Amino acid sequence: MSSDERRAEILLAAHAVFGARGYEGATTDEVARAAGVSQPYVVRLFGTKESLFLAVLHDALDQLLDGFRAELTSADDERSVQDRMGTAYLELLQVRGLHQTLSHAFLLGGHPVIGPAAREGFIKVWRFLRDEVGFDADTAQAFLAEGMLINTMIGLRLIDEVDADDGIHELFETCFPTTMRAVRDVAPRGDEPW
Amino acid sequence: MSSDERRAEILLAAHAVFGARGYEGATTDEVARAAGVSQPYVVRLFGTKESLFLAVLHDALDQLLDGFRAELTSADDERSVQDRMGTAYLELLQVRGLHQTLSHAFLLGGHPVIGPAAREGFIKVWRFLRDEVGFDADTAQAFLAEGMLINTMIGLRLIDEVDADDGIHELFETCFPTTMRAVRDVAPRGDEPW
DNA sequence: GTCTATAGGATGATAGAC
DNA sequence: GTCTATCATCCTATAGAC
């Protein structure tokens, strides 16, 4: 396999591992095993754990903005822009760990290397919503806020509780109005490693 | 100093350290130094790092609900319930790291011990907003969502960017309508450890 | 392109003194 | 109630072979 293909595989695995355990909690060894390679090889390809995390962060932001742009330019649709952006956001749940990795990064603002990268990424998203999508400040803020709540609910593995707790079922229906069934299919579950 | 007083001091320090670095990133040694005691003594008082984190998590949830309840019962006020709950939430920024610790915990849903505790806490907050505060599902969801966005912005140390970036200034004004100056005084900043 | 072996450093927890 | 000393584990990163 080419080095580029391996990098892509490792990146995919790293989304899941960093997403589930966070930057410090994740180990390069677990990423390696999830990708089916040896731990030193992960380090060889990405230099350090830190730069691997940065690569995952940038990849997540790229996929996020690309997903938004794709929905934005597919004009054959009568849904509102807000609906479309929401759909694009939930589509990305198929990349296991992406949302959680973003949230983890956003909590590390005090980190000397990850902090600046995370701030830059967050600001880029805000700019995109305001300038390219055309949301006004209140709409962009509400959209972002709902996104953070979704990340939280995914990270909490709250979905495992949906069938047991009626109040939470209600919260899920409010957050995932039309897509709830789809979300339940792709969201990470408690029976996965960690 | 009595054991209880020490526990309280360590708990306070642990909020800040866990909030800034996350559960895995934080070290018991850093908590100890922040509290002015030795590392083994922290372990002695709390058993393990894990149970220290659980203690911090429970303390954060207690302070959160207590803060909400206090605002709820102080009737000498014409502000809306929503405004009051928002104020109570921002007041807690004075407990350095509390919001970020909550967010960190909420991202660890896959952890065998922290996961269940975090889910339970989150559901308790949801129940409180619905049953005791009386929010309808949409209001409670929006309130929670905005809370998660605030946590994110605090964790990102975005406040350092407010003066440099007009778009972010706008986001802050939307999130912290009346309290922005107060928030800027209490929010963690980049020049703190990490 | 990928692995095995391993060095080196950090960290949670224990033992035991005062 | 609190500390010093220290063990054992885990983890990132390097060396070097195939």
Tab-separated table of C-alpha atoms (C1' of nucleotides) in Angstrom, chain B residues 3 6 38 40-41 44, chain D residues 1-6:
chain	number	residue	atom	x	y	z
B	3	SER	CA	-9.212	17.231	56.347
B	6	ARG	CA	-8.118	20.469	52.555
B	38	SER	CA	2.106	16.965	48.000
B	40	PRO	CA	0.699	11.511	47.441
B	41	TYR	CA	-1.537	13.445	49.774
B	44	ARG	CA	-4.444	9.730	49.984
D	1	DG	C1'	-2.650	15.506	58.741
D	2	DT	C1'	1.134	15.616	55.694
D	3	DC	C1'	5.602	14.605	53.694
D	4	DT	C1'	9.761	12.096	51.263
D	5	DA	C1'	11.224	8.340	48.756
D	6	DT	C1'	10.336	5.097	45.500
